[in-house]
């Protein structure tokens, strides 16, 4: 993967929302909203540096 492309992934595991960045641990959150907010804020900062960032999360209600 190019250093200019990054993927945040959000997953629910045992009641905790885990966020990873390019497969590495980024943070654990008690709510999906906090996980989303954290990933969005970090993605915005990386985009300002010229990186392409994608956020992958489960579809709500699925």
Coordinates of C-alpha atoms in Angstrom, one line a residue:
X1 CA 0.0 0.0 0.0
X2 CA 1.2 3.5 -0.8
X3 CA 2.2 5.6 2.2
X4 CA -0.3 8.2 0.8
X5 CA -3.3 5.8 1.1
X6 CA -4.7 4.8 4.4
X7 CA -7.7 2.8 5.6
X8 CA -9.5 3.3 9.0
X9 CA -11.6 0.2 9.9
X10 CA -14.3 0.3 12.6
X11 CA -15.5 -3.0 14.1
X12 CA -17.7 -4.0 17.0
X13 CA -16.2 -6.7 19.2
X14 CA -17.6 -7.7 22.6
X15 CA -19.4 -4.4 23.0
X16 CA -16.4 -2.2 22.2
X17 CA -15.9 -0.3 19.0
X18 CA -12.3 -0.9 17.8
X19 CA -10.7 1.5 15.3
X20 CA -7.6 0.4 13.3
X21 CA -5.5 2.4 10.9
X22 CA -3.9 0.3 8.1
X23 CA -4.4 -2.8 10.3
X24 CA -2.7 -1.3 13.4
X25 CA -4.6 -0.5 16.6
X26 CA -5.8 3.1 16.7
X27 CA -8.3 3.2 19.6
X28 CA -11.2 1.5 21.5
X29 CA -14.5 3.3 22.1
X30 CA -17.6 2.6 24.1
X31 CA -20.0 4.0 21.4
X32 CA -20.0 3.8 17.6
X33 CA -20.4 7.6 17.5
X34 CA -17.2 8.2 19.4
X35 CA -15.4 5.7 17.1
X36 CA -16.7 7.4 14.0
X37 CA -15.8 10.9 15.3
X38 CA -12.3 9.8 16.1
X39 CA -11.8 8.2 12.7
X40 CA -13.3 11.2 10.9
X41 CA -11.1 13.7 12.8
X42 CA -7.9 11.6 12.1
X43 CA -8.9 11.1 8.5
X44 CA -9.4 14.9 8.1
X45 CA -5.9 15.5 9.5
X46 CA -4.3 13.0 7.1
X47 CA -6.2 14.4 4.2
X48 CA -4.7 17.9 5.0
X49 CA -1.3 16.2 4.5
X50 CA -2.4 15.1 1.0
X51 CA -3.2 11.5 1.9
X52 CA -6.1 9.6 0.6
X53 CA -8.1 8.1 3.4
X54 CA -11.0 5.6 3.4
X55 CA -13.1 4.7 6.4
X56 CA -14.7 1.2 6.5
X57 CA -17.5 0.5 9.0
X58 CA -20.4 -1.9 9.2
X59 CA -23.7 -0.7 7.8
X60 CA -25.9 0.6 10.6
X61 CA -28.8 -1.7 11.4
X62 CA -27.2 -4.7 9.6

